[in-house]
Short mmCIF file of C-alpha atoms in Angstrom, two decimals:
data_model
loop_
_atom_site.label_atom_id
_atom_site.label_comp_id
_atom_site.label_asym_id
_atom_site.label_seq_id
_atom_site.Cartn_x
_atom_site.Cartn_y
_atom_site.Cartn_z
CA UNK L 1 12.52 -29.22 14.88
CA UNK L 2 12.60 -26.54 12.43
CA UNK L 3 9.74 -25.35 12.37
CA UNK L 4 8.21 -22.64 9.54
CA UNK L 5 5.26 -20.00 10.40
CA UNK L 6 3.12 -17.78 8.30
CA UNK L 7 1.50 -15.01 10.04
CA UNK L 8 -0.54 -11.78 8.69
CA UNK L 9 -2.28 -10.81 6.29
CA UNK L 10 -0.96 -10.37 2.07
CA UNK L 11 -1.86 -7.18 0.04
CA UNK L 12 -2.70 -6.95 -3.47
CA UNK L 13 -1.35 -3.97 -5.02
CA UNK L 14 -4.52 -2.14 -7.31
CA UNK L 15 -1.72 0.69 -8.09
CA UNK L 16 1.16 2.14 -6.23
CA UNK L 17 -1.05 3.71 -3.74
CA UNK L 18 -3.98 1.38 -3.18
CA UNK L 19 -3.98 -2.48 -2.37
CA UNK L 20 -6.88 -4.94 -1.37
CA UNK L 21 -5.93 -6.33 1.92
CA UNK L 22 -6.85 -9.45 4.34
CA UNK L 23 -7.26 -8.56 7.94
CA UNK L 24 -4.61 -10.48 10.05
CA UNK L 25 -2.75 -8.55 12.87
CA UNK L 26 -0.67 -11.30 12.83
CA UNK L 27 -1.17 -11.83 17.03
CA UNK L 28 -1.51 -15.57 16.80
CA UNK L 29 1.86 -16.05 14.64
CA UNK L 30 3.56 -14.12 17.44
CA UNK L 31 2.06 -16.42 20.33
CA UNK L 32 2.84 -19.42 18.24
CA UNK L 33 6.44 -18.42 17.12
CA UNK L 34 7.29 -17.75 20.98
CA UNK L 35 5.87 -20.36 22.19
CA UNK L 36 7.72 -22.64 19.48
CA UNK L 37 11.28 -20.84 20.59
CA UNK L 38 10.49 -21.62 24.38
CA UNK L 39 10.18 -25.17 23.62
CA UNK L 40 13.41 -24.93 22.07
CA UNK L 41 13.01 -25.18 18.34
CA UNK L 42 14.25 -23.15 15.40
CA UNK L 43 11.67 -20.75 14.05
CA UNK L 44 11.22 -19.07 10.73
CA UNK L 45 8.23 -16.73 10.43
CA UNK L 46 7.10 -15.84 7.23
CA UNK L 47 5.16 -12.58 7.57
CA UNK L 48 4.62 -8.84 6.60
CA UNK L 49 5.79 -5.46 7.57
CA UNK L 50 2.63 -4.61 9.52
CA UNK L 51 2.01 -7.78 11.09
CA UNK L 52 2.98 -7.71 14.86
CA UNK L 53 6.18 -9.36 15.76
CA UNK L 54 7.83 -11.48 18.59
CA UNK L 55 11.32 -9.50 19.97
CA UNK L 56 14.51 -10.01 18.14
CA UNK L 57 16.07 -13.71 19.07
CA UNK L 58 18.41 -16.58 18.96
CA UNK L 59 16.53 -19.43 16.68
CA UNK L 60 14.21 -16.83 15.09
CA UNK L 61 14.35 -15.63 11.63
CA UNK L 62 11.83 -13.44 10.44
CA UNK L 63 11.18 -12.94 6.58
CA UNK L 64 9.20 -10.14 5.34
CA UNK L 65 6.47 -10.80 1.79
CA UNK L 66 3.82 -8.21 0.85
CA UNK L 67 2.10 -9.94 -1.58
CA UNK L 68 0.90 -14.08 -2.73
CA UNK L 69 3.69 -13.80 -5.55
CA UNK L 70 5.89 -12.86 -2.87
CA UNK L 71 4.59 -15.22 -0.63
CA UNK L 72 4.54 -18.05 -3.26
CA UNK L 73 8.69 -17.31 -4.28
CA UNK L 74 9.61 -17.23 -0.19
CA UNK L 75 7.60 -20.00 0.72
CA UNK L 76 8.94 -22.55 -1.84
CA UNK L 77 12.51 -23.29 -0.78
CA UNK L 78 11.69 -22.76 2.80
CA UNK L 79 9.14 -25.74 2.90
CA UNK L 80 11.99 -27.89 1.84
CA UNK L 81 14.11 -26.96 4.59
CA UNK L 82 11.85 -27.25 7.36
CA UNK L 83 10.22 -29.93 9.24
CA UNK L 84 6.84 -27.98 9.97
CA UNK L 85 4.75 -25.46 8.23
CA UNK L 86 2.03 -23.97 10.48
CA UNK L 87 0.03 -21.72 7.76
CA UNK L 88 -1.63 -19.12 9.46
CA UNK L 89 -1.39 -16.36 6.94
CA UNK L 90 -4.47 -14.78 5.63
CA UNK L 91 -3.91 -15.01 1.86
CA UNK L 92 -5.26 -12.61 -0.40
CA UNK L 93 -7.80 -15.10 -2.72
CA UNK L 94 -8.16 -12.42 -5.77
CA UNK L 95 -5.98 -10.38 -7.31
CA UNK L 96 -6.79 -6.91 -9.49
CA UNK L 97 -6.03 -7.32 -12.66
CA UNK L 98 -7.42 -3.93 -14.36
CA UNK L 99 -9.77 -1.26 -13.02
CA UNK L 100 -11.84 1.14 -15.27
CA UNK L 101 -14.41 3.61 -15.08
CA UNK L 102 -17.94 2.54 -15.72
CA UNK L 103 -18.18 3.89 -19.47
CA UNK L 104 -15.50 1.78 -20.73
CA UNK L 105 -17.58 -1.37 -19.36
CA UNK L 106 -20.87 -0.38 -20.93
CA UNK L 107 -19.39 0.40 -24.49
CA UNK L 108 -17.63 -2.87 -23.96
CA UNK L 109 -18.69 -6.12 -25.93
CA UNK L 110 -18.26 -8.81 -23.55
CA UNK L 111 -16.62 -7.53 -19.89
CA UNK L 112 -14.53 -10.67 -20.07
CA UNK L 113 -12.70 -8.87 -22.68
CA UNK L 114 -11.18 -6.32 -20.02
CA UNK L 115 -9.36 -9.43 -18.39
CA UNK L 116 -6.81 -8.83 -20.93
CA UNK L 117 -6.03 -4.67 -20.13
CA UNK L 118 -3.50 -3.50 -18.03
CA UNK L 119 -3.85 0.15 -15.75
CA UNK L 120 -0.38 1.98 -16.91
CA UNK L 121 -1.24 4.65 -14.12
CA UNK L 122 1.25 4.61 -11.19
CA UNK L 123 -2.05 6.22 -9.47
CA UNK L 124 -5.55 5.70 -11.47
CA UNK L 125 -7.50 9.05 -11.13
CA UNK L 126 -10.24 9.66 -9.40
CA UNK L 127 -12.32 12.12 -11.33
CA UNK L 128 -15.13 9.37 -12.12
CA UNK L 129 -17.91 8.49 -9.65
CA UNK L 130 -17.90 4.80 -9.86
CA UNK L 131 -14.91 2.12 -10.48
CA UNK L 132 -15.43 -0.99 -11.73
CA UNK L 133 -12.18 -3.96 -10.19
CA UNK L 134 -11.17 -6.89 -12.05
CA UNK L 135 -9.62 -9.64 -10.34
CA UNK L 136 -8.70 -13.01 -10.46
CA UNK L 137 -8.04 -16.04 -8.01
CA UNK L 138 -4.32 -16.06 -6.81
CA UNK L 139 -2.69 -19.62 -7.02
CA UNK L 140 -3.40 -21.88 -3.98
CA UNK L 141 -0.07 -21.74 -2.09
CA UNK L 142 -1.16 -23.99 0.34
CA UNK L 143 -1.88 -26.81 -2.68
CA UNK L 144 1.62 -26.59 -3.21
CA UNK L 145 3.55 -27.44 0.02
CA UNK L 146 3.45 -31.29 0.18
CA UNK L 147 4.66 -31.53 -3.59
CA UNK L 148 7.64 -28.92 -2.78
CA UNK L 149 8.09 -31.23 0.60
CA UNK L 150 6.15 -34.46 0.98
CA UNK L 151 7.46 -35.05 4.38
CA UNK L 152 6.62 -32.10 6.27
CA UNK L 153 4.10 -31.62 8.82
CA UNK L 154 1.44 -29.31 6.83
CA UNK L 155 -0.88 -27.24 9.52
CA UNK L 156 -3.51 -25.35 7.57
CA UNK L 157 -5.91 -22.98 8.52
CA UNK L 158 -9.38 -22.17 7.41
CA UNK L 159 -11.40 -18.66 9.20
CA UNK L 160 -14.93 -18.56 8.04
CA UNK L 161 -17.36 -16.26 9.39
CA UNK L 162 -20.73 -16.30 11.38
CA UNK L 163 -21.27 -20.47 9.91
CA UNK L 164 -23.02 -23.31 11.91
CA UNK L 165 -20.33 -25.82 13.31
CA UNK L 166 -21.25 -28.40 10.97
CA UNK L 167 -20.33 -25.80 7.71
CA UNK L 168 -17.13 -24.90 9.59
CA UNK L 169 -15.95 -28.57 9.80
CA UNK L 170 -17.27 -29.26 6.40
CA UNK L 171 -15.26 -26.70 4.67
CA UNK L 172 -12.38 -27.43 7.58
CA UNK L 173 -12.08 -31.38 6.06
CA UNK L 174 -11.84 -30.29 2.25
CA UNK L 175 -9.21 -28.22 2.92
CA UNK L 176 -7.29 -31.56 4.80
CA UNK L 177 -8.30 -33.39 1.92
CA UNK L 178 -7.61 -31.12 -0.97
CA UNK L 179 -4.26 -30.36 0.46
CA UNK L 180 -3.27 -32.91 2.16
CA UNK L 181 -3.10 -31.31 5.71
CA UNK L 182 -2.11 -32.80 8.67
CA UNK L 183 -4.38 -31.00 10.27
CA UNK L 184 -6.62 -27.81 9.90
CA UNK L 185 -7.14 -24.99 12.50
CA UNK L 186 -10.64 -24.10 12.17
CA UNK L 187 -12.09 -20.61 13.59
CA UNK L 188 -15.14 -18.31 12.54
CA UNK L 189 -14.49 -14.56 13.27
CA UNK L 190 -17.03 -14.26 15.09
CA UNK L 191 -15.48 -16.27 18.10
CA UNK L 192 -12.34 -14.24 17.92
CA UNK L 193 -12.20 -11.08 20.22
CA UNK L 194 -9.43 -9.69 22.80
CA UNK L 195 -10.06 -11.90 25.13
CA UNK L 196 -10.79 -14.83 23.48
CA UNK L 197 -10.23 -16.99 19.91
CA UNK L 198 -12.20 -20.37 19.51
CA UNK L 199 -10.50 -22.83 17.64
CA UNK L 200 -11.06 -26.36 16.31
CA UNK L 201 -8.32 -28.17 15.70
CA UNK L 202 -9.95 -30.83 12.97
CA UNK L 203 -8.63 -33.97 11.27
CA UNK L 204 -10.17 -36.27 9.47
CA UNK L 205 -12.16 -37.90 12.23
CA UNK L 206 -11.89 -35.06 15.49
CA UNK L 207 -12.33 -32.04 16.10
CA UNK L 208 -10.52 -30.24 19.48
CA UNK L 209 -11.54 -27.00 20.65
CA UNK L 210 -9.44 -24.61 22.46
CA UNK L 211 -10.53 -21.08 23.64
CA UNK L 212 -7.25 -18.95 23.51
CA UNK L 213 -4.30 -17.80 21.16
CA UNK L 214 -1.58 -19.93 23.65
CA UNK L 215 -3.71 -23.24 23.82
CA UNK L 216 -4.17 -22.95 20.26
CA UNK L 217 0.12 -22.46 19.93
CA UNK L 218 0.57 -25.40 22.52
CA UNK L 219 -2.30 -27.84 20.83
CA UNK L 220 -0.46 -27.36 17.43
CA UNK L 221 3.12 -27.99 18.71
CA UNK L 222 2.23 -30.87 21.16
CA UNK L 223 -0.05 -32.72 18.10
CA UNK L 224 3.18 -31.86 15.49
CA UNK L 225 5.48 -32.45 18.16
CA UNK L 226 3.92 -36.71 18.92
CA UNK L 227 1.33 -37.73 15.35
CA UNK A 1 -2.70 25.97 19.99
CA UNK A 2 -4.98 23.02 19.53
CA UNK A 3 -3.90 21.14 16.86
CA UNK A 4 -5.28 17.96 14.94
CA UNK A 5 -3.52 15.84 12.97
CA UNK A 6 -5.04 13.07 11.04
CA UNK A 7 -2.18 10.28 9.73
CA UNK A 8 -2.04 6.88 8.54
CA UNK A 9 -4.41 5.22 5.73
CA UNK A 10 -8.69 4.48 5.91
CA UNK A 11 -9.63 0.77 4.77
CA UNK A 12 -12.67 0.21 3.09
CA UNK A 13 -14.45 -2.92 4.05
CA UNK A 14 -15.30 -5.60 1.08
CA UNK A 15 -16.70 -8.22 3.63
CA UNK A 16 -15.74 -9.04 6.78
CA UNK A 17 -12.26 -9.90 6.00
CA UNK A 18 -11.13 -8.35 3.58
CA UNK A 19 -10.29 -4.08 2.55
CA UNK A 20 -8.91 -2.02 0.39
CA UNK A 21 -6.16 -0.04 1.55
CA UNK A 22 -4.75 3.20 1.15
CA UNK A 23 -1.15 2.53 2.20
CA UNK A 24 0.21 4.89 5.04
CA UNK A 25 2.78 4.06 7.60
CA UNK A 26 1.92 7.25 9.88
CA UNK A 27 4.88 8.23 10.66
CA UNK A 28 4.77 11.44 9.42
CA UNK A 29 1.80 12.17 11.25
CA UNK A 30 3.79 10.61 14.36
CA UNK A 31 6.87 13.12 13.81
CA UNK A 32 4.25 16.38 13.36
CA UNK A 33 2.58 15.57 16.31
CA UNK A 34 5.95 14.79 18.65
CA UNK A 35 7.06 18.12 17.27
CA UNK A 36 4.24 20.01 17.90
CA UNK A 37 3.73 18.48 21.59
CA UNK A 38 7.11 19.53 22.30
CA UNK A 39 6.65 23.21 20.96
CA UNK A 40 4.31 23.01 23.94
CA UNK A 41 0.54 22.80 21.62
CA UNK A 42 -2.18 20.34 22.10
CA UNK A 43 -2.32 17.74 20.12
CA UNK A 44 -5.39 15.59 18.59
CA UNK A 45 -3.79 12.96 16.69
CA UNK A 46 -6.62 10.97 14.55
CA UNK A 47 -5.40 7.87 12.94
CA UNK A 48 -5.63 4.24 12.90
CA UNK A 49 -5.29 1.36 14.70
CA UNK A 50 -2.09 0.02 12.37
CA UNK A 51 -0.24 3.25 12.07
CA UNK A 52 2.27 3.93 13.96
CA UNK A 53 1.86 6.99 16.83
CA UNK A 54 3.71 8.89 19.74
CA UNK A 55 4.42 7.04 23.13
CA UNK A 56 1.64 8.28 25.44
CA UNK A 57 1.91 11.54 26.74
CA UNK A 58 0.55 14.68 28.06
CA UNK A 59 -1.65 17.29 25.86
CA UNK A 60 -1.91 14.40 23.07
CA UNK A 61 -5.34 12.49 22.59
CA UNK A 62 -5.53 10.18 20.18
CA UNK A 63 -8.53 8.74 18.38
CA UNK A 64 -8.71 6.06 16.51
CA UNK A 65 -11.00 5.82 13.39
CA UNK A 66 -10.90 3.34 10.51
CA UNK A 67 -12.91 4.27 7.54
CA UNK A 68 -14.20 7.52 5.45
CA UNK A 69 -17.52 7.35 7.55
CA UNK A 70 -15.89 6.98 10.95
CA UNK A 71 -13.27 9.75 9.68
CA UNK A 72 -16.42 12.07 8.71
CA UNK A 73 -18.18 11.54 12.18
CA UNK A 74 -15.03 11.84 13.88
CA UNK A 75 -13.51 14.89 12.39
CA UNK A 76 -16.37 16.98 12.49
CA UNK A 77 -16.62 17.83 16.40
CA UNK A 78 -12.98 18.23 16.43
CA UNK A 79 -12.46 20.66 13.33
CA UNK A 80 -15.12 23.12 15.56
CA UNK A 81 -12.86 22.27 18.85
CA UNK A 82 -9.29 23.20 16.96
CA UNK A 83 -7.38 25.87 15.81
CA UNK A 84 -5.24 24.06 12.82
CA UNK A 85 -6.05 20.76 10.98
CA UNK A 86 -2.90 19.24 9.22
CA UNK A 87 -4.31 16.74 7.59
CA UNK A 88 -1.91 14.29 6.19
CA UNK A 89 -3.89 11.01 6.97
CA UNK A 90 -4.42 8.98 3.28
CA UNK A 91 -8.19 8.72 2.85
CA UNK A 92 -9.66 6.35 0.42
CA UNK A 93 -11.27 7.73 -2.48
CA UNK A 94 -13.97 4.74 -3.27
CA UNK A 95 -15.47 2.43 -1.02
CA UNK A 96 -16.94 -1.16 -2.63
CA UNK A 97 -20.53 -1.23 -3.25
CA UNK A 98 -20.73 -4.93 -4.38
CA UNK A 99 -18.62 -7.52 -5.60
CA UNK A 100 -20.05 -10.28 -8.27
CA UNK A 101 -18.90 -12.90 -10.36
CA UNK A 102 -18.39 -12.66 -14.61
CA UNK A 103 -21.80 -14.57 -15.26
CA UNK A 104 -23.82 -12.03 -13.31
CA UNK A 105 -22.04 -9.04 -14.79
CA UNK A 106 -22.57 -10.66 -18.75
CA UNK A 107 -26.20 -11.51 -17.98
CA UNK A 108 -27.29 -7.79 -16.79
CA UNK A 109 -28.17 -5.44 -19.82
CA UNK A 110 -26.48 -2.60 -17.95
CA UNK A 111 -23.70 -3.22 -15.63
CA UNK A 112 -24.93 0.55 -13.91
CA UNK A 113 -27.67 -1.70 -12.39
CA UNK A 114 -25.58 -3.78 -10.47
CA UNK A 115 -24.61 -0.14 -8.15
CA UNK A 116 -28.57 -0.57 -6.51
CA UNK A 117 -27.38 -4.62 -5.41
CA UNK A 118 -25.20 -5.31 -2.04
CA UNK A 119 -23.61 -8.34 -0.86
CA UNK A 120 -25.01 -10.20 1.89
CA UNK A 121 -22.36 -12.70 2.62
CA UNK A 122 -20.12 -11.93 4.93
CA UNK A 123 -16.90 -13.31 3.82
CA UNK A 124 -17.73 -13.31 -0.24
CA UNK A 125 -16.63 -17.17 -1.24
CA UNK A 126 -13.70 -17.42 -3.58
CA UNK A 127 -15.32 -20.04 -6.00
CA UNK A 128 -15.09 -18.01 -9.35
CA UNK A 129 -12.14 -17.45 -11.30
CA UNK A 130 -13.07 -13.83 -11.57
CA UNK A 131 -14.30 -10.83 -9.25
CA UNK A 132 -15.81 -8.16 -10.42
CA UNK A 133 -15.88 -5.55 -7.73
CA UNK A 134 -17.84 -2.10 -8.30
CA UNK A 135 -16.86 0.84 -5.88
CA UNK A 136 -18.13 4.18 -5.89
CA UNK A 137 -16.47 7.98 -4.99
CA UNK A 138 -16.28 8.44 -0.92
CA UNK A 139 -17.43 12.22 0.22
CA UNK A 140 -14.37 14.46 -0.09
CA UNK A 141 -13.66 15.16 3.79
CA UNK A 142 -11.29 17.62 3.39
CA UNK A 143 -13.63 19.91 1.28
CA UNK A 144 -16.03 20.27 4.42
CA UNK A 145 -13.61 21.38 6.89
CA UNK A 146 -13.95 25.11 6.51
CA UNK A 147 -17.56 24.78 6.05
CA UNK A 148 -17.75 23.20 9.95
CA UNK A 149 -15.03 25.73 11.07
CA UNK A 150 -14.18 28.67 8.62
CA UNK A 151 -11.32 30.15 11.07
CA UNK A 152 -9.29 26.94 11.44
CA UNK A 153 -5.88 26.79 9.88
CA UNK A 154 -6.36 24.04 7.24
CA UNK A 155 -2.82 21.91 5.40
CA UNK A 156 -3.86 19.82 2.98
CA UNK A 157 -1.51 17.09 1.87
CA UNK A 158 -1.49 15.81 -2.33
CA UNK A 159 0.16 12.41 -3.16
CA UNK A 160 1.00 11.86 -6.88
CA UNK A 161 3.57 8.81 -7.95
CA UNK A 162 6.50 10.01 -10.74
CA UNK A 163 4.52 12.96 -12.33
CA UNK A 164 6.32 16.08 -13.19
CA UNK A 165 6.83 19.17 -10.78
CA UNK A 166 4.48 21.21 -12.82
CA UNK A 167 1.78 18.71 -12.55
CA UNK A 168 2.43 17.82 -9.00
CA UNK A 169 1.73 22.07 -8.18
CA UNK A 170 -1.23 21.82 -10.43
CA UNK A 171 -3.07 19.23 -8.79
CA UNK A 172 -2.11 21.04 -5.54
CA UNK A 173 -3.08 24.17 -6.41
CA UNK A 174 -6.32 22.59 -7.74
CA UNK A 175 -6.81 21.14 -4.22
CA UNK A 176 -5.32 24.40 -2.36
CA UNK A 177 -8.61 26.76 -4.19
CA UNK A 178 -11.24 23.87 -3.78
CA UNK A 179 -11.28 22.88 -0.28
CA UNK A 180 -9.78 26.96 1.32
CA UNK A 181 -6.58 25.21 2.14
CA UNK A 182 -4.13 27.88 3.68
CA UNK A 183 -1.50 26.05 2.15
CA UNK A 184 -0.82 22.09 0.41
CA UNK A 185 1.68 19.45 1.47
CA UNK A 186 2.58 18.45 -2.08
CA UNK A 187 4.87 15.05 -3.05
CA UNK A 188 5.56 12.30 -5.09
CA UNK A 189 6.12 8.83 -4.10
CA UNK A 190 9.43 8.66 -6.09
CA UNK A 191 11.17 11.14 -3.71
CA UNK A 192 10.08 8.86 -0.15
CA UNK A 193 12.07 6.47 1.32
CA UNK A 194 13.38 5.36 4.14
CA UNK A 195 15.93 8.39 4.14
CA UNK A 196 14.39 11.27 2.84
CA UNK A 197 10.76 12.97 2.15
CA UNK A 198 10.99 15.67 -0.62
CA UNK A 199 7.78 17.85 0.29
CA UNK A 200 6.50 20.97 -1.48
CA UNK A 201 4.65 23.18 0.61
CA UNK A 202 2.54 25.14 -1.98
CA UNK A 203 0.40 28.27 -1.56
CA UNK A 204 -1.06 30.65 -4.02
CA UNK A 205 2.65 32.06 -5.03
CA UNK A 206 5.03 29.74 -3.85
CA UNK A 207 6.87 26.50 -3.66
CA UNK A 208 9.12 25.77 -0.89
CA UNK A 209 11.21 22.60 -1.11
CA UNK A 210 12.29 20.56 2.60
CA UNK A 211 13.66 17.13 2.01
CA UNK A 212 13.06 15.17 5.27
CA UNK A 213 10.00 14.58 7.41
CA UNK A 214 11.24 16.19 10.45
CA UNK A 215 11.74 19.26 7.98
CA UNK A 216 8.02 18.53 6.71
CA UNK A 217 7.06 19.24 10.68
CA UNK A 218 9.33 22.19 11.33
CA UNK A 219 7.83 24.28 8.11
CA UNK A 220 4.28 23.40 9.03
CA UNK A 221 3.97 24.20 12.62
CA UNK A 222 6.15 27.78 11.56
CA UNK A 223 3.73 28.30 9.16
CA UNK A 224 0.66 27.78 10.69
CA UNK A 225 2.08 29.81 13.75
CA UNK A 226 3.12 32.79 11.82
CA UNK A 227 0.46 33.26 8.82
#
């Protein structure tokens, strides 16, 4: 199969210097890429610069993005050449739109009104004592992948953080639902150390757990591999 | 000589999974350290765990730290243990204080109140169409380095992005009198890329031009071994 991987984490530029990042090392991407090759399939992996990486190889291409833009202009052609999308990325949900000090909010009418300003600054100074971030939601990506390709596999991920089980697989099914998943990979941070990384692998009536970064890579290819 | 280095970028936690970012590679701080280590010094290298750093090795310890707090606590012991501090690491200059929605921020007669609230979530959900995200100054590290050690040898490093040479001196001169630098790393993110580094190092007097980071390395650890 050809089979298409996200892995790390996008960054939201605030200016040239400064961006608001999600934490993804990009470890599980890696495990899941090589374990995809060894079985003998073609592999692209979508992922950033800092993300860790499996060894140059036959059947591998690797594609560098920074940001959801990025990630939204890559992704799109790619889903319709490939047979599986395993969506691990950690994708920024907000982007800044305009940061200012906090005198220009309080003289301000209505804060909404700053939605509409722009930072010209290549860096924006730090002489005051507080900043005040605007952002807004980035577009869903995930949303997007069975309209660009209605026939691929679609293997989405959802990390929460320190939730019961029952919010976890809650949260895990809208996802499926909302956009139209196969299935979702569903972990809370808190399970996910060196040594180990819980994960549920839920569809609309199971959910499978598996304790480590290769059972979660050989869970997703087998149930890809035979649904 | 004992030298410490600090390279890379801090992150400043917004919730559990997600930062803001000052963007650093570390491999400048990865080329001043090899060099020094092979003109025979000991070398401290503090920096993070996604920079990049020198292959293991004899005489260099390095420490890992990850935010302006855990840069403070970290730094201070050392500065007292070292001779020099070249201190190119990219420190954050606000950390978030709390992150809200529009309708809290247009029901609160002064937006300054919001600065006393904190977030108890620990991933913030990504419900509203807009963020508002208030962040406040960190404590200048550099400017307490001579106060824990007034003998050590401190470079300071100033990043601007496409000002003019006059203004890029200023601000480094600025920085050179305020925190008893011996001398400032001064550059502009239009002269780095992958081939070259145009660095200034500015003192009280002067402004001497090298153009790649292995040059950057060469004029410090001369300078710091001959003033």
């Amino acid at each position: 199969m050809n089979i298409l991987i996200t892995s790390g984490g996008t960054t939201e530029l605030i200016d040239d210097v400064r961006g608001i990042t999600n934490h993804a090392s990009g470890h599980l991407g890696k495990i899941m890429a090589e374990h995809c090759l060894k079985e003998g399939h073609q592999v692209t992996l979508v992922t950033t610069k800092e993300a860790v990486k499996p060894e140059k190889q036959a059947n591998l291409t690797v594609v560098l993005i920074s940001d959801v833009a990025s990630l939204m202009e890559t992704l799109k052609p790619l889903v319709k050449s490939h047979d599986v999308l395993i969506h691990s990325m950690a994708v920024s949900d907000y982007t800044p739109v305009y940061m200012t000090d906090l005198d220009e909010l309080q003289t301000v009418s209505d804060p909404a009104l700053l939605l509409t300003k722009k930072n010209t600054e290549k860096k924006i100074s730090s002489n005051s004592d507080v900043q005040v971030l605007f952002l807004k939601k980035t577009p869903k990506v995930i949303s997007h992948v069975k309209e660009w390709n209605p026939t691929i596999k679609l293997v989405g991920f959802k990390l929460l953080v320190d939730v019961t089980k029952e919010e976890l697989f809650s949260v895990a099914r809208k996802s499926l639902i909302n956009n139209k998943a196969d299935f979702i990979v569903a972990n809370d941070l808190t399970e996910i150390d060196a040594k180990r990384h819980h994960a549920y692998l839920v569809d609309e009536t199971n959910e499978t757990l598996v304790t480590t970064k290769q059972a979660i890579a050989e869970m997703i290819l087998k149930r890809v591999s035979h649904d």
